[in-house]
Coordinates of N, CA, C and O in Angstrom, one line a residue:
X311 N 22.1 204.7 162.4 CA 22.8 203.7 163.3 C 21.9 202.5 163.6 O 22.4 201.4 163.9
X312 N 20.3 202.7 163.5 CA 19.8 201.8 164.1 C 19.8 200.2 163.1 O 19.7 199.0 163.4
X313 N 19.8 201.0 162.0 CA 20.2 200.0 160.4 C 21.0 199.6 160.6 O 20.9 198.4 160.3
X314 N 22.1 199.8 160.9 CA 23.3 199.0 161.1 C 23.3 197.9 162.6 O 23.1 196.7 162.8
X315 N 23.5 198.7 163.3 CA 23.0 197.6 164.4 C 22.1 196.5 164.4 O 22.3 195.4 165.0
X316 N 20.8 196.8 163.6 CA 20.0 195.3 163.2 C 20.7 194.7 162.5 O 20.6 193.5 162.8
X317 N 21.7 194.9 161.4 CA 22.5 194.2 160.5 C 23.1 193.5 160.7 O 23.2 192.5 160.0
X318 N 24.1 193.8 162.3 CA 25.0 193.1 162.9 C 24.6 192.4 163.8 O 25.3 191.6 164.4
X319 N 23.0 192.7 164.0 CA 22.8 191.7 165.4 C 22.5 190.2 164.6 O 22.8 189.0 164.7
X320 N 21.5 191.1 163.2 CA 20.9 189.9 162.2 C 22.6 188.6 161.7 O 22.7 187.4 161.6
X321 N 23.4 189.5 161.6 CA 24.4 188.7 161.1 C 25.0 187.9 162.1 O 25.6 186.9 161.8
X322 N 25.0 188.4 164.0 CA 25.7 187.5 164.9 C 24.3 186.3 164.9 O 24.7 185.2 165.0
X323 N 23.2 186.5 164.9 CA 21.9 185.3 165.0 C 22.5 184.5 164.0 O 22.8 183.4 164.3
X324 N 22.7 184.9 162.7 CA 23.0 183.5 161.7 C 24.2 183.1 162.1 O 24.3 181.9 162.5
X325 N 25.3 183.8 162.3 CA 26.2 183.0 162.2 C 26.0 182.1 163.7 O 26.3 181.0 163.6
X326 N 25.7 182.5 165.0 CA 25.5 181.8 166.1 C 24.8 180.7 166.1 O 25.1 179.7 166.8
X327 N 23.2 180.9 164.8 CA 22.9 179.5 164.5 C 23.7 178.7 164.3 O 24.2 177.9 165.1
X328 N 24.2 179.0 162.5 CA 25.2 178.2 161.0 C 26.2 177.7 163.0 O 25.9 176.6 163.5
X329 N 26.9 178.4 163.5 CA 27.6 177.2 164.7 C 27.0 176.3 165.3 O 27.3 175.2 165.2
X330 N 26.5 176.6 165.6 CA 25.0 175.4 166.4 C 25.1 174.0 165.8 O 25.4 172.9 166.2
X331 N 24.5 174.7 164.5 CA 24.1 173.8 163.4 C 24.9 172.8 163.5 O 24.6 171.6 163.7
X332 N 26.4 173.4 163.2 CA 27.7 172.5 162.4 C 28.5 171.8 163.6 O 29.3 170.9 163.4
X333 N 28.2 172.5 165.3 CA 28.7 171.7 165.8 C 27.9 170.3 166.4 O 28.3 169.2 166.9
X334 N 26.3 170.6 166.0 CA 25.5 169.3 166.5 C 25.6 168.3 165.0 O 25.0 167.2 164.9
X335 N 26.4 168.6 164.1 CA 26.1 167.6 163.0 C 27.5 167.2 163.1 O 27.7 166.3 162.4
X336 N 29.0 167.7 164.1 CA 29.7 167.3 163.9 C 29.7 166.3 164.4 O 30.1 165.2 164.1
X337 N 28.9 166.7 165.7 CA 28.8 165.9 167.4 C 28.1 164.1 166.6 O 28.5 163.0 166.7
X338 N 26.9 164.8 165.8 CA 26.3 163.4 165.3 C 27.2 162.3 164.5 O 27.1 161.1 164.7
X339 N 28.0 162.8 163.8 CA 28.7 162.2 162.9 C 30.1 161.3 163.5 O 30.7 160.3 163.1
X340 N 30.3 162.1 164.6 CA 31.1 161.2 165.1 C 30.9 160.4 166.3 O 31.8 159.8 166.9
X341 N 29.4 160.4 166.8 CA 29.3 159.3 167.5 C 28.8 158.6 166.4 O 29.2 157.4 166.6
X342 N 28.2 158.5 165.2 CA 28.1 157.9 164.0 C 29.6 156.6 163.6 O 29.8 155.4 163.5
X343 N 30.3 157.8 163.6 CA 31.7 157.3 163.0 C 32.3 155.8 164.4 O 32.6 154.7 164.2
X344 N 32.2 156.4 165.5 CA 32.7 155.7 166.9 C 31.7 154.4 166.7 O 32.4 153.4 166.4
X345 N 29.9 154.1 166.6 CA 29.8 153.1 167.0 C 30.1 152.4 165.4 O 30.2 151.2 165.3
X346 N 30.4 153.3 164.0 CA 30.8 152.4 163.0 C 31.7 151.3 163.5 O 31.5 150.1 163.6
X347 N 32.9 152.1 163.8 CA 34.2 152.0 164.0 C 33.8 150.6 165.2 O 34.2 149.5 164.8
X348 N 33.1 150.7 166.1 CA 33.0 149.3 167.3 C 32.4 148.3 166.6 O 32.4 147.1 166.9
X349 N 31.6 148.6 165.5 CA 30.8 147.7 164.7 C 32.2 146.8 164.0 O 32.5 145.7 164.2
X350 N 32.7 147.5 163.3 CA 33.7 147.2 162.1 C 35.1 146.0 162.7 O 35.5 144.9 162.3
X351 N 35.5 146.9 163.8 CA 36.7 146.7 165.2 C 36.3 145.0 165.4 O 35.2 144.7 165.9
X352 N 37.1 144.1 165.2 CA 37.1 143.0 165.1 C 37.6 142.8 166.5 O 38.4 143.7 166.9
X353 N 37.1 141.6 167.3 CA 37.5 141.5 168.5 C 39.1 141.4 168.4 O 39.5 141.4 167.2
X354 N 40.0 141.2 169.6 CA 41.0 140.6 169.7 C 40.8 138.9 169.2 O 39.8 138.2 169.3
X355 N 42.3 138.5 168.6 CA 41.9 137.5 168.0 C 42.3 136.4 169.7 O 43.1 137.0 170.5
X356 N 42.0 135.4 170.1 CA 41.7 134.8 170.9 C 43.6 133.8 170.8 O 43.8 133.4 169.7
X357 N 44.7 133.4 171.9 CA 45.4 133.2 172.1 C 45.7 132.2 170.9 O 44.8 131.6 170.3
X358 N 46.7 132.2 170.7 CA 47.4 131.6 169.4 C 47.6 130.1 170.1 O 47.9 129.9 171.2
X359 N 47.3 129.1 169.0 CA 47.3 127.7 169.7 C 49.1 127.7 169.8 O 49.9 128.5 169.2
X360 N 49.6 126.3 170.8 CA 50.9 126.4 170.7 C 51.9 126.6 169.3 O 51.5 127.3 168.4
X361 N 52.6 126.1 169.4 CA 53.4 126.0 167.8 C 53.6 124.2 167.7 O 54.0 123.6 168.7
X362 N 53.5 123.5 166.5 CA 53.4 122.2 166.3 C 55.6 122.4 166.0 O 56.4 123.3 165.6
X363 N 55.6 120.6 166.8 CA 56.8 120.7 166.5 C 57.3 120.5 165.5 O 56.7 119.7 164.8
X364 N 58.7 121.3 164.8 CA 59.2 120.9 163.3 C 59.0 119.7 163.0 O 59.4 118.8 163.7
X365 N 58.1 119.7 161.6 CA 58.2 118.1 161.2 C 59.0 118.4 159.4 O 58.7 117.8 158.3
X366 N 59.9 119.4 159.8 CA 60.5 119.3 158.0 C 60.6 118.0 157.5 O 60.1 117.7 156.4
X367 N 61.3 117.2 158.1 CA 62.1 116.3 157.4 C 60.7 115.3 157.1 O 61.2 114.2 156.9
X368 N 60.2 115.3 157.1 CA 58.3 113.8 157.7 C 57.7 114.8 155.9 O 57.4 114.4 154.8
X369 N 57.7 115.9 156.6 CA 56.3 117.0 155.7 C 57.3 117.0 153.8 O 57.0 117.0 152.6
X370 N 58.5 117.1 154.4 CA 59.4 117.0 153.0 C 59.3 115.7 152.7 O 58.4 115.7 151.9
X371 N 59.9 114.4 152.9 CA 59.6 113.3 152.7 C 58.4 113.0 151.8 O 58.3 112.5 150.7
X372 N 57.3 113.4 152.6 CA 55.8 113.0 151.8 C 55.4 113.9 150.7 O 54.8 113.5 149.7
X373 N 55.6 114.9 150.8 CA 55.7 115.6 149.6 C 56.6 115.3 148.6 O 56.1 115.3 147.5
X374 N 58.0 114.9 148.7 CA 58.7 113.9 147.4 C 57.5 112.4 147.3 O 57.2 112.0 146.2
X375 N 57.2 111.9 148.2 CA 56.3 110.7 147.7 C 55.0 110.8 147.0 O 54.7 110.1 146.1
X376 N 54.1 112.0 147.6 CA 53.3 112.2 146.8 C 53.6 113.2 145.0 O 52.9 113.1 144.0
X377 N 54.9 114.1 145.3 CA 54.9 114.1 143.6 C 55.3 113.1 142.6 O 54.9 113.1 141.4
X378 N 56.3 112.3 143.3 CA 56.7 110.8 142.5 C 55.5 109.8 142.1 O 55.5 109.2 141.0
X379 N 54.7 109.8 143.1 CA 53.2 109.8 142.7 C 52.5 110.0 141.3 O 52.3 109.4 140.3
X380 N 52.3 111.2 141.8 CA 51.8 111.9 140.6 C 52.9 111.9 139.4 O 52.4 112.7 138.5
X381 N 53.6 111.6 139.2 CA 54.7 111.3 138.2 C 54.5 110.1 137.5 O 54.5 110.0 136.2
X382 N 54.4 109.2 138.1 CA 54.3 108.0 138.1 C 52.8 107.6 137.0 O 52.7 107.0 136.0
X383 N 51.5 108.6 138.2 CA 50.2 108.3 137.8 C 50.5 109.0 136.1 O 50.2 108.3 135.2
X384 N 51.0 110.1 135.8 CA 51.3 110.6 134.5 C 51.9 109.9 133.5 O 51.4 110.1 132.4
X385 N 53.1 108.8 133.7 CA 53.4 108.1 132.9 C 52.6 107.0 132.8 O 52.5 106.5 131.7
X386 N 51.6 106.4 134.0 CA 50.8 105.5 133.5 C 49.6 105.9 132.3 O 49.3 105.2 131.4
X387 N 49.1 107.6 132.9 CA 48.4 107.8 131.6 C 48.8 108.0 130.4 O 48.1 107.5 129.5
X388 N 49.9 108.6 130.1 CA 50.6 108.2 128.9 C 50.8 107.4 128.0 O 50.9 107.7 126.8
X389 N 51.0 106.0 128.8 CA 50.7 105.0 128.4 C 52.5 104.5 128.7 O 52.6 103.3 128.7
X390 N 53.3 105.0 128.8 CA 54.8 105.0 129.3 C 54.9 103.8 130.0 O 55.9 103.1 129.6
X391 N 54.0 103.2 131.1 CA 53.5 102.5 132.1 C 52.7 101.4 132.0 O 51.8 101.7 131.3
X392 N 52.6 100.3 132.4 CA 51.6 99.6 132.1 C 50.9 99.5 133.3 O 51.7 100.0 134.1
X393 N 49.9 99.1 133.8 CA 49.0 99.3 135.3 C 49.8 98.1 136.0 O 49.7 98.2 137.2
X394 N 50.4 97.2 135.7 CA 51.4 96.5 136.8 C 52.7 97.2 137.3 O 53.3 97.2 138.3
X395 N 52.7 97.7 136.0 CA 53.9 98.5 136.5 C 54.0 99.7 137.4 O 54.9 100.0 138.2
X396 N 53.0 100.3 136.9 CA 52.8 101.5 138.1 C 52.5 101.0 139.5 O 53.2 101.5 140.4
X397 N 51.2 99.9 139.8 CA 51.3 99.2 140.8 C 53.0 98.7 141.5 O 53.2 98.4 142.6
X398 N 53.8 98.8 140.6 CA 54.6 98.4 141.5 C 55.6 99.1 141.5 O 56.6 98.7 142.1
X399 N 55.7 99.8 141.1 CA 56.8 101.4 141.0 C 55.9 102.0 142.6 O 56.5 102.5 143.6
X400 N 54.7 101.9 142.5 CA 53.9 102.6 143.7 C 54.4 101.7 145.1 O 54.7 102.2 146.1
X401 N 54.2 100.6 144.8 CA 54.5 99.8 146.1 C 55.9 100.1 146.7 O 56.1 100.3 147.9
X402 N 56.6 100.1 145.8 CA 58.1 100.2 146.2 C 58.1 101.8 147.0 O 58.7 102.0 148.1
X403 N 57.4 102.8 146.3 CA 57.9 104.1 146.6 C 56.9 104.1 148.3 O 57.5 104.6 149.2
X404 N 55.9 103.6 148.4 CA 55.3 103.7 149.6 C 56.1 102.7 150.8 O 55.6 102.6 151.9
X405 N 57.1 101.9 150.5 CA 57.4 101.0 151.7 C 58.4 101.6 151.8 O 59.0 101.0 152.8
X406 N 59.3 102.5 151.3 CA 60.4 103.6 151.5 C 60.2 104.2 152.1 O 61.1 105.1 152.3

């Protein structure tokens, strides 16, 4: 009996360590994991500026002017155009 009883005391010592062990490496890892996590954790983003008022009709407008533009500058490189002419296809489209 006495053989046995060292057996089982020997076996409650390891395993009471192997617990020890695994609950100080869990303990480590997740205060590990927490100050990751505050490192990573982006602040709150800071109040949203107001909202700008609709300008569709202004932001559309200029964007047809500036691709007509660029349409324009295309047929002059082409040669479609002659440089007075685009000067004044441009003038026209800018006083519109």
């Amino acid at each position: 009996m006495p053989g046995l009883l060292r057996g089982v005391a020997r076996t409650a010592v390891v395993a009471g360590t192997a617990t020890a062990v695994s609950n100080r490496v869990s303990r480590r890892q997740q205060g590990r994991w927490a100050a990751q996590q505050e490192y990573e954790t982006p602040a709150p983003p800071a109040a949203a500026p107001p909202a700008a008022p609709p300008t569709a009709p202004l932001t559309t407008d200029m964007t047809n002017k500036i691709e007509q533009l660029k349409q324009l500058g295309d047929l002059r490189d082409q040669g479609v155009l002659t440089d007075s002419e685009f000067e004044e296809q441009k003038r026209r489209l800018l006083q519109s």
